PDB file of C-alpha atoms and ligand atoms in Angstrom:
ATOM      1  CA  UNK B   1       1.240  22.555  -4.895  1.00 87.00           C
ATOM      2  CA  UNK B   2       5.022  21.763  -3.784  1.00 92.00           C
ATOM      3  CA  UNK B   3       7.423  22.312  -6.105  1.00 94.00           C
ATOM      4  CA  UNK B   4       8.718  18.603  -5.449  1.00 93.00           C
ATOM      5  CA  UNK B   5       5.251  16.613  -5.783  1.00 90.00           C
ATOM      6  CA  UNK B   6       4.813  19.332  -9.109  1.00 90.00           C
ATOM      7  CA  UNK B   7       7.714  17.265 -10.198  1.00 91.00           C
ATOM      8  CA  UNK B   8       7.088  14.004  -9.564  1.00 86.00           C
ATOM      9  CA  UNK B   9       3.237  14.076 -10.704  1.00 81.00           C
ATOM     10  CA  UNK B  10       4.814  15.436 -14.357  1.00 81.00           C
ATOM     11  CA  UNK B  11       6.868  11.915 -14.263  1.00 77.00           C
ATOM     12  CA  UNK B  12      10.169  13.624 -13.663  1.00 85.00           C
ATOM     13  CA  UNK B  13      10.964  11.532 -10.967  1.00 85.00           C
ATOM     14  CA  UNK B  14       9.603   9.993  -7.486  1.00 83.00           C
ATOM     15  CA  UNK B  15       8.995  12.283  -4.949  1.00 83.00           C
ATOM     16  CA  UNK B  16      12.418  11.820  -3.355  1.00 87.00           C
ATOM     17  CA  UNK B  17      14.508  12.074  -6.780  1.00 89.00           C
ATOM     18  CA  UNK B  18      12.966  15.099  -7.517  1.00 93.00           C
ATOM     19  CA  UNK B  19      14.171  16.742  -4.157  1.00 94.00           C
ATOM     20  CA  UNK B  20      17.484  15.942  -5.508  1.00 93.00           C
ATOM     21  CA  UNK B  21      17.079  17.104  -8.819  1.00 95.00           C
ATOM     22  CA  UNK B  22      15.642  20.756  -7.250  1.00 96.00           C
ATOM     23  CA  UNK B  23      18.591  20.717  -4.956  1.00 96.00           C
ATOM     24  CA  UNK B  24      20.662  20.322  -7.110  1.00 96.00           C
ATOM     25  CA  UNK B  25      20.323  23.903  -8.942  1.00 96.00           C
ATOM     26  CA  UNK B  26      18.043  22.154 -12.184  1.00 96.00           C
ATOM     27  CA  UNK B  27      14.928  23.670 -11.672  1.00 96.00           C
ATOM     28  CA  UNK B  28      13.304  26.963 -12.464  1.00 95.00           C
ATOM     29  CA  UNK B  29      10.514  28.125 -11.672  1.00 94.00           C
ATOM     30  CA  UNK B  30       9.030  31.406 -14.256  1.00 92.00           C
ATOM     31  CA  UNK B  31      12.889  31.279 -15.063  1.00 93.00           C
ATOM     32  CA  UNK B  32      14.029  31.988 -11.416  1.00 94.00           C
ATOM     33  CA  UNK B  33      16.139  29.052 -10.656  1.00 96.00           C
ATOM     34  CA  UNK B  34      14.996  27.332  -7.028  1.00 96.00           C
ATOM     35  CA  UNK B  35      16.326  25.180  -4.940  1.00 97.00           C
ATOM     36  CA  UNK B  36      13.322  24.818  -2.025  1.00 96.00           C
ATOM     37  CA  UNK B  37      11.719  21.068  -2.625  1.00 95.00           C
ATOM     38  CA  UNK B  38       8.921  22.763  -0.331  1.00 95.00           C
ATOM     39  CA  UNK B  39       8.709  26.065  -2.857  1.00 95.00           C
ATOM     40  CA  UNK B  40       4.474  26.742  -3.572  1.00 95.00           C
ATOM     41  CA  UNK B  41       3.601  26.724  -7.132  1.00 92.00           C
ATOM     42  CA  UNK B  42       0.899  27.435  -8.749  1.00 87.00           C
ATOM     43  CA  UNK B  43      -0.942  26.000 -12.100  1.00 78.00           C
ATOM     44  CA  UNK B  44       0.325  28.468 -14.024  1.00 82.00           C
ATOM     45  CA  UNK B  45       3.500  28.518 -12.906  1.00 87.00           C
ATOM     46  CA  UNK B  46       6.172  27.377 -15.790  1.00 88.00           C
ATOM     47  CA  UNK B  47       8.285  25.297 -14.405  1.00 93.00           C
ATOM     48  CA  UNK B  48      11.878  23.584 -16.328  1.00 93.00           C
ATOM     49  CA  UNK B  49      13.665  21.322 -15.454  1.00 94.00           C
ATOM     50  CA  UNK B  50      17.225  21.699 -17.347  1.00 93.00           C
ATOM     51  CA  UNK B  51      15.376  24.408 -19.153  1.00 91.00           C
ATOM     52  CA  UNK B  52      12.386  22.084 -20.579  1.00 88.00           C
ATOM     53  CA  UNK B  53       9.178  22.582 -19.655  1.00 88.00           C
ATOM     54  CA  UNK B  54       7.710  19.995 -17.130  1.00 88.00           C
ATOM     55  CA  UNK B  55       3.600  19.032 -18.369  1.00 75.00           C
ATOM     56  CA  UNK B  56       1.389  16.893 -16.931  1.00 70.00           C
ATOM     57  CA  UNK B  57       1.850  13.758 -18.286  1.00 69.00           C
ATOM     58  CA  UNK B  58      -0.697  10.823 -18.319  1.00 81.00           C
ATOM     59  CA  UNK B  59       0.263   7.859 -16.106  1.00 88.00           C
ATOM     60  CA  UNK B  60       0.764   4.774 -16.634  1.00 93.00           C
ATOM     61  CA  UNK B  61       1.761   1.331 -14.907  1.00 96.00           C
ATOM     62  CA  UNK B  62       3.516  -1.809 -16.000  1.00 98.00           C
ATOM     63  CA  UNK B  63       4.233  -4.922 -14.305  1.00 98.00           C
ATOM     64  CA  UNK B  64       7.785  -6.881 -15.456  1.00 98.00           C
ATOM     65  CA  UNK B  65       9.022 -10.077 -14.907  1.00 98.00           C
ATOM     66  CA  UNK B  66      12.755  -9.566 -15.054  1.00 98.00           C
ATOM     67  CA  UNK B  67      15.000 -12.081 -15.377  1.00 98.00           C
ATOM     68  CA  UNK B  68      18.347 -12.313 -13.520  1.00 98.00           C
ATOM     69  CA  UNK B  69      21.242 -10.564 -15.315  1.00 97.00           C
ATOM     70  CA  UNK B  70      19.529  -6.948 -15.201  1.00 97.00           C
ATOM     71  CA  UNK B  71      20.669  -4.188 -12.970  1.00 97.00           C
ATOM     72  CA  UNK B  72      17.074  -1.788 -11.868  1.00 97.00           C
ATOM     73  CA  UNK B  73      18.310   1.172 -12.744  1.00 93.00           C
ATOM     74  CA  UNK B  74      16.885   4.028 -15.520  1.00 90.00           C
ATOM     75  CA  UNK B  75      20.916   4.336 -16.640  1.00 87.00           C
ATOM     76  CA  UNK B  76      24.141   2.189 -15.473  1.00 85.00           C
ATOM     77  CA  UNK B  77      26.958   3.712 -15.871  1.00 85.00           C
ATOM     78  CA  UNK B  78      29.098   0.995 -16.225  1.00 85.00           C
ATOM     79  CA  UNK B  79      27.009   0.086 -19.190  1.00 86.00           C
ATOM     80  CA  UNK B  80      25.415  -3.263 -17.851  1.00 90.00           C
ATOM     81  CA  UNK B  81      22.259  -4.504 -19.231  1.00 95.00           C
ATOM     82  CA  UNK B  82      19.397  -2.625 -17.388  1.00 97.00           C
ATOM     83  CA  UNK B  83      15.570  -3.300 -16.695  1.00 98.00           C
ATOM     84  CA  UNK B  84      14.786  -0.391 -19.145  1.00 97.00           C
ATOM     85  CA  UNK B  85      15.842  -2.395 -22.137  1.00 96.00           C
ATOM     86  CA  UNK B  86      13.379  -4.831 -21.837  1.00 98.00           C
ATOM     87  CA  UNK B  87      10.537  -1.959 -22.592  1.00 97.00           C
ATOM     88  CA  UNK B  88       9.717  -1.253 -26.514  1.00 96.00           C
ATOM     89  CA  UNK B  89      10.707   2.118 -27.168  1.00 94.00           C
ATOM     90  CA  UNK B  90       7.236   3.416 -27.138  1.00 91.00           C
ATOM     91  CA  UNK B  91       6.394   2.488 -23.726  1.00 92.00           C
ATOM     92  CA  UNK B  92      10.098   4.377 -22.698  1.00 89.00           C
ATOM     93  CA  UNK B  93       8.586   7.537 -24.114  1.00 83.00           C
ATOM     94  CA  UNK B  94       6.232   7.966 -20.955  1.00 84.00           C
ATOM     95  CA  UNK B  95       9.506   8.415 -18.875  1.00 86.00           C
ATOM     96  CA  UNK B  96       8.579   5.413 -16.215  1.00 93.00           C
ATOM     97  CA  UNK B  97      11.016   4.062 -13.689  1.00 94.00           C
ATOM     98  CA  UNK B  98      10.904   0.991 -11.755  1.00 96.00           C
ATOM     99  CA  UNK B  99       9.052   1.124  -8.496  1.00 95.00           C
ATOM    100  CA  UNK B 100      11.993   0.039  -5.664  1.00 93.00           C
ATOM    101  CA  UNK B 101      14.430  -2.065  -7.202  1.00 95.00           C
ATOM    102  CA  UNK B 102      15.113  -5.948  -7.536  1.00 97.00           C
ATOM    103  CA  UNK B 103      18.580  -7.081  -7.204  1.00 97.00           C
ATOM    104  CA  UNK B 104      21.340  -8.103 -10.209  1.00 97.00           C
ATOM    105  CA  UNK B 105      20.274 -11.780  -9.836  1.00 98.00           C
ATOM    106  CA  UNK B 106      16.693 -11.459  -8.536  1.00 98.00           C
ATOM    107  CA  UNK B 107      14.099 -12.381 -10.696  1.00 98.00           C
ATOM    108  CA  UNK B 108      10.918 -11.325 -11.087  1.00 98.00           C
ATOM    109  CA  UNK B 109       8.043  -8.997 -10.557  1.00 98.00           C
ATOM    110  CA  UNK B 110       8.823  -5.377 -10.965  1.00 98.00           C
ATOM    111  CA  UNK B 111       6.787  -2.751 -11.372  1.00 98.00           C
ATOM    112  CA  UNK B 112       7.499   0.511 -13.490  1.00 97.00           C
ATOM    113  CA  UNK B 113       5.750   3.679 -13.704  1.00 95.00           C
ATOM    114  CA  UNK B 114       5.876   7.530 -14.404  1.00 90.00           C
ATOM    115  CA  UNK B 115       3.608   8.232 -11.690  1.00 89.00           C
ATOM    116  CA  UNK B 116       6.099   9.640  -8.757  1.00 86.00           C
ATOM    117  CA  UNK B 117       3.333   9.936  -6.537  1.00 83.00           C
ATOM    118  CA  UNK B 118       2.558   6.404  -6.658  1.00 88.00           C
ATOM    119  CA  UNK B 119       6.026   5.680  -6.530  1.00 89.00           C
ATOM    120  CA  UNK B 120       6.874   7.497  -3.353  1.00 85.00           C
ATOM    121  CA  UNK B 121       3.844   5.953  -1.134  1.00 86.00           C
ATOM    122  CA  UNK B 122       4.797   2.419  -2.396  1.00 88.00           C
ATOM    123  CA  UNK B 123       8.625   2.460  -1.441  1.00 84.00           C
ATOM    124  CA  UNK B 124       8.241   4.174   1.925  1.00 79.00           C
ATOM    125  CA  UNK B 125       8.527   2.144   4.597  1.00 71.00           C
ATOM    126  CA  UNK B 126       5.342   3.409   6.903  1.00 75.00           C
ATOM    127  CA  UNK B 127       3.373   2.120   3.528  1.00 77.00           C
ATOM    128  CA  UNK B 128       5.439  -0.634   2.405  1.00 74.00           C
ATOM    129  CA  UNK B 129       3.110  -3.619   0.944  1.00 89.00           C
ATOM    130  CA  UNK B 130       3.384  -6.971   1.263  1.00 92.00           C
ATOM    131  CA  UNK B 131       6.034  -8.375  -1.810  1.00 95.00           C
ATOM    132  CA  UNK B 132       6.054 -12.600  -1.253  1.00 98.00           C
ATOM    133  CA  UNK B 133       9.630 -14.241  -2.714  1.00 98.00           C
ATOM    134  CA  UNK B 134      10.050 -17.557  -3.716  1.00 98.00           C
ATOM    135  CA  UNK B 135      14.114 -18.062  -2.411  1.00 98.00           C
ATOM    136  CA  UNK B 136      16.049 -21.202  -2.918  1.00 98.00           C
ATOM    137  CA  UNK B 137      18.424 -21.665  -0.039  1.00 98.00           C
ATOM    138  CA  UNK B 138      21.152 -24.063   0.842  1.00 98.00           C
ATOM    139  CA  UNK B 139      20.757 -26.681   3.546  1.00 98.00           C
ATOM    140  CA  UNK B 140      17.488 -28.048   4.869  1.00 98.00           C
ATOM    141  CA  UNK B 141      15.983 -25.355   7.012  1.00 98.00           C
ATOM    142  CA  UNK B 142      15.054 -25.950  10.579  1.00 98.00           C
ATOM    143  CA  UNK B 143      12.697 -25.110  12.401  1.00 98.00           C
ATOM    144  CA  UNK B 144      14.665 -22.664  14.341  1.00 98.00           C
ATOM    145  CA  UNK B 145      15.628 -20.820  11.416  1.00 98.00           C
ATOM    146  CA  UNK B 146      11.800 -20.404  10.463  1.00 98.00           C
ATOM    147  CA  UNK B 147      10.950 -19.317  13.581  1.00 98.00           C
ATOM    148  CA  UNK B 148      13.595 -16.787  13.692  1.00 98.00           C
ATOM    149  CA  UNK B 149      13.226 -15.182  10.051  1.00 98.00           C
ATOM    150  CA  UNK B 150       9.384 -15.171  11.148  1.00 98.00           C
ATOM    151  CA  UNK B 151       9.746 -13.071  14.268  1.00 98.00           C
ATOM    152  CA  UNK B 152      12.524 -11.050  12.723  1.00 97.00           C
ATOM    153  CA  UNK B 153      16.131 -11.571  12.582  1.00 97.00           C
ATOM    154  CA  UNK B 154      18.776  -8.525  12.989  1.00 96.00           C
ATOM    155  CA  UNK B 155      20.170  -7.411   9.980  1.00 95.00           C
ATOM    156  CA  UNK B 156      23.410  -5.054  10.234  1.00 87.00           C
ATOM    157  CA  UNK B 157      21.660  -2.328  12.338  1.00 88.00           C
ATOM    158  CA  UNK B 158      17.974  -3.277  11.822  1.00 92.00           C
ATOM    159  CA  UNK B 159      15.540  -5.955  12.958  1.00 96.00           C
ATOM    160  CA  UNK B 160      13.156  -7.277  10.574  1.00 95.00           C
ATOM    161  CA  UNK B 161       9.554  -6.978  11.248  1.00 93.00           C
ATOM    162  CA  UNK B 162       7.181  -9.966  11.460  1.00 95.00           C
ATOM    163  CA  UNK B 163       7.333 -11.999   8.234  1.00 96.00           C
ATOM    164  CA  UNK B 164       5.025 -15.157   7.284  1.00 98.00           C
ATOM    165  CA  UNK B 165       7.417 -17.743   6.050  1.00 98.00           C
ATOM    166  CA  UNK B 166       6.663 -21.427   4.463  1.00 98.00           C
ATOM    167  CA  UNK B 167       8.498 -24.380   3.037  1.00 98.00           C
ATOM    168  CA  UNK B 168       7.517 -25.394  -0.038  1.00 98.00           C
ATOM    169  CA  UNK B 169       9.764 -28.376  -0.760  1.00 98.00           C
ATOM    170  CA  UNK B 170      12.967 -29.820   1.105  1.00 98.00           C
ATOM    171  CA  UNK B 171      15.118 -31.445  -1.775  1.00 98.00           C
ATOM    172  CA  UNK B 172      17.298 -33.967  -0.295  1.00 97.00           C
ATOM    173  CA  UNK B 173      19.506 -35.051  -2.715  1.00 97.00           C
ATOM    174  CA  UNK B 174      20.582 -31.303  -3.657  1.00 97.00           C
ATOM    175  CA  UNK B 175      20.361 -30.439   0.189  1.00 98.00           C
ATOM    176  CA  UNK B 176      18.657 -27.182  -0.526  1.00 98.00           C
ATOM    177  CA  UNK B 177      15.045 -25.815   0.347  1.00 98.00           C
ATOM    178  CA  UNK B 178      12.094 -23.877  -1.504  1.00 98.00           C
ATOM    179  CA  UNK B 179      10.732 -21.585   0.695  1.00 98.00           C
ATOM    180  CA  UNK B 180       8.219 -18.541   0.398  1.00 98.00           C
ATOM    181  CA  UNK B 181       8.728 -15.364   2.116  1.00 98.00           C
ATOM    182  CA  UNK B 182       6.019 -12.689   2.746  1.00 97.00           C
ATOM    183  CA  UNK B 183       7.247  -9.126   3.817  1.00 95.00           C
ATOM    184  CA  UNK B 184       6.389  -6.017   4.672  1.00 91.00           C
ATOM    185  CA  UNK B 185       9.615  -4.115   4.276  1.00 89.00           C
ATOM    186  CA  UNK B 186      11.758  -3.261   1.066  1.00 87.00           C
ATOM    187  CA  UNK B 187      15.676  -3.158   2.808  1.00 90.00           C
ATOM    188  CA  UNK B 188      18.408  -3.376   0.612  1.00 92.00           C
ATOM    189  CA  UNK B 189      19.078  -7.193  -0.141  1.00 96.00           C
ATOM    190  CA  UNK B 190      16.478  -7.865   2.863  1.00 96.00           C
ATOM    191  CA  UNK B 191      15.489 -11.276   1.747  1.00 98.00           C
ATOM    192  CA  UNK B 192      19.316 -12.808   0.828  1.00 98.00           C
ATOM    193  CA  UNK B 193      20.552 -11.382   4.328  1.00 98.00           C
ATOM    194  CA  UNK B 194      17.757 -12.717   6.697  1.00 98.00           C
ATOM    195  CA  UNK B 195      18.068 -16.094   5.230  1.00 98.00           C
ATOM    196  CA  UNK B 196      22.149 -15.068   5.388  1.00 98.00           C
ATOM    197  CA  UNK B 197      21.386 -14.230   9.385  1.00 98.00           C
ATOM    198  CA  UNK B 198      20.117 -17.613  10.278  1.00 98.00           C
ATOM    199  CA  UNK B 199      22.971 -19.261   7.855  1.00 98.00           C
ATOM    200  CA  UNK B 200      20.913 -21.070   4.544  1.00 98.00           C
ATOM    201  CA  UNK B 201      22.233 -18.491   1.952  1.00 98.00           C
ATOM    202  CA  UNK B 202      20.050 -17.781  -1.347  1.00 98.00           C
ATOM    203  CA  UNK B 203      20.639 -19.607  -3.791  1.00 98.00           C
ATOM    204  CA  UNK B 204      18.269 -18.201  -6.428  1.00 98.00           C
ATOM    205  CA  UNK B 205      15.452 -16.032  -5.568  1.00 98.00           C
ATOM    206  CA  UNK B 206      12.126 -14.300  -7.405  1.00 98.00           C
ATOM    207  CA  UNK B 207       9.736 -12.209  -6.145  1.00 98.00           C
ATOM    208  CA  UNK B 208       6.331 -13.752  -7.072  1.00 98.00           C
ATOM    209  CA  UNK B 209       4.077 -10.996  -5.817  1.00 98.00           C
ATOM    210  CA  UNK B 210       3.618  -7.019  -4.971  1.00 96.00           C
ATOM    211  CA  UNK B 211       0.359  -6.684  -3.341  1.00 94.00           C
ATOM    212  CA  UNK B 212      -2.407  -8.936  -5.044  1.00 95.00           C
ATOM    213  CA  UNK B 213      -0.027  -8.429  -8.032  1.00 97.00           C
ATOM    214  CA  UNK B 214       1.418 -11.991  -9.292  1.00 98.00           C
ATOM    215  CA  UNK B 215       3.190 -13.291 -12.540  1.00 98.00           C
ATOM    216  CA  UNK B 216       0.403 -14.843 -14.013  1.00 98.00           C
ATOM    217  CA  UNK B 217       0.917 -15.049 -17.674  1.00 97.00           C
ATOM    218  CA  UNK B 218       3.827 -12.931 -18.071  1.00 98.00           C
ATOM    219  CA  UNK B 219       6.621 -14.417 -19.132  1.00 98.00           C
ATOM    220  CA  UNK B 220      10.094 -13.925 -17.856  1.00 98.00           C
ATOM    221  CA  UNK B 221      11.841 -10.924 -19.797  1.00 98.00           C
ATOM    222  CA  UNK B 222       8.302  -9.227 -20.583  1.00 98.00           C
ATOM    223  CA  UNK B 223       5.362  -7.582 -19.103  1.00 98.00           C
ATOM    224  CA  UNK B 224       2.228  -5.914 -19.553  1.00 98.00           C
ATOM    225  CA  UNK B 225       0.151  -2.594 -18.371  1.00 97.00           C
ATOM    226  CA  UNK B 226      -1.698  -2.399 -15.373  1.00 97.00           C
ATOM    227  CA  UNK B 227      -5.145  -3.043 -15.377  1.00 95.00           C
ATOM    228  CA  UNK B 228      -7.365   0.053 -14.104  1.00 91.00           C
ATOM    229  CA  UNK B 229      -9.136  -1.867 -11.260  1.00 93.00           C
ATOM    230  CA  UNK B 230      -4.946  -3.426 -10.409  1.00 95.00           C
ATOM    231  CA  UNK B 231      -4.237   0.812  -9.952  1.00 93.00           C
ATOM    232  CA  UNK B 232      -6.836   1.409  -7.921  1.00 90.00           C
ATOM    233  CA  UNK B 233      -6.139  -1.292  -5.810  1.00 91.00           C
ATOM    234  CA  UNK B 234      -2.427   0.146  -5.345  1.00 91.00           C
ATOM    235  CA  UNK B 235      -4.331   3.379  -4.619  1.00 86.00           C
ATOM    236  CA  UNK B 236      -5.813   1.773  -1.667  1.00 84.00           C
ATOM    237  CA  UNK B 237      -3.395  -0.230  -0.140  1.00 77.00           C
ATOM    238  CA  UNK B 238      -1.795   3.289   0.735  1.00 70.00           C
ATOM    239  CA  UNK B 239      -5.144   5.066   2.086  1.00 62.00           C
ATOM    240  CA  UNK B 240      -5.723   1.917   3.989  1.00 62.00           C
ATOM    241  CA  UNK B 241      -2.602   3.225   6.012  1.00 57.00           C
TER     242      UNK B 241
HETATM  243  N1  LIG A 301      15.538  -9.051  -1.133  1.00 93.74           N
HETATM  244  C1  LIG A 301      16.738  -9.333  -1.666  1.00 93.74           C
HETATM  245  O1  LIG A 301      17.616  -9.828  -0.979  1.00 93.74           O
HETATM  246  N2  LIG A 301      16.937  -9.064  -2.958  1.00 93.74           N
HETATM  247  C2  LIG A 301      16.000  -8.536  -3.756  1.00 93.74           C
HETATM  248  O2  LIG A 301      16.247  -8.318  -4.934  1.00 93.74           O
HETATM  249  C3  LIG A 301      14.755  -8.252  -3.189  1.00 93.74           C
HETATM  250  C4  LIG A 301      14.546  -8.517  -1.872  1.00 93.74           C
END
């Protein structure tokens, strides 16, 4: 097995981060430091990363609501409040990350894992799964607007692929409009700058759904584990591709 996906499966990090994390001059493989993502290993191979061993680890899955205020990041450095302190210590000790990342003042579904496999598949963009968000916007959108943010609307250097959009409610007296969002796509601040593009900012925005994931009965600020049947699923969204 690749000395990157070696990585990754032992919850070190997602496929990508533990490229990085090789490149970087941290890993050793049988005490012979390497620097190849691609470098065959072996099962018996003992493999450190800063000079602990790497073991299998057993995966697990959680799904978050976060509330707005949170940065999605394992560590900030400028010491803001992060999506990792809303996990009990316990569940921290599996090493999980989030899966992608939900902005500063998104709210939410996340999901977290220490399964870089999973990880990888989910956040690239040939296997990217359906997320649905739930944005507030300003004005009362037209017509035009849907029609453009459902064919796809050019975004700095990128046009957005097909998205299903719906309005929920128009609210008159605040002049602003509920609308749901289904895409396929995970670009940086995609949803705030499409509805930016055909000019009704975000006002607030959630994402109510990864996959067939949804909120139900997790309250804002917690979360639960992943069902096994819910993993499976995940499994075969990406083998459906
Ligand atoms: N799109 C955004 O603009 N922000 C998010 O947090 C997620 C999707």
């Amino acid at each position: 097995m690749r000395l990157q996906k070696r990585l990754a499966e032992a919850g070190v990090a997602s496929r990508r981060g533990s490229v990085e994390i090789i490149e970087s001059g941290r890993v050793k493989v049988n005490g012979e430091q390497v620097l190849e993502p691609g470098f065959p290993t072996t099962p018996k191979d003992l493999i450190t990363v800063d000079d602990r061993l790497i073991e299998k680890e057993e995966h697990v899955y959680y799904l978050l609501n976060k509330p707005t205020g949170y940065v999605t990041t394992v560590k900030d450095d400028l010491k803001r409040k992060t999506v990792m302190s809303l996990f009990d210590e316990m569940d921290k000790k599996n090493r999980i990350f989030p899966v992608g990342r939900l902005d500063f003042d998104t709210a939410g579904l996340l999901l977290f894992t220490n399964d870089g496999d999973l990880a990888f598949y989910l956040t690239r963009p040939e296997f990217e799964v359906k997320k649905t968000y739930l944005a507030r916007v300003e004005g009362m959108l037209t017509k035009v607007a849907i029609k453009a943010l459902k064919t796809g609307v050019a975004i700095e250097n990128y046009v957005t692929r097909p998205a299903q959009v719906r309005v929920v409610e128009y609210d008159k007296r605040n002049m602003t409009t509920l609308v749901q969002i289904i895409i396929h796509e995970g670009k940086n601040q995609q949803v705030r700058k499409m509805f930016d593009t055909v000019g009704f900012p975000v006002k607030n925005l959630t994402r109510i759904g990864y996959a067939d994931l949804t909120l139900d009965g997790v309250e804002r600020g917690s979360y639960r584990p992943l069902k096994i049947h819910e993993v499976k699923k995940l499994f075969g969204e990406i083998k459906k591709r």
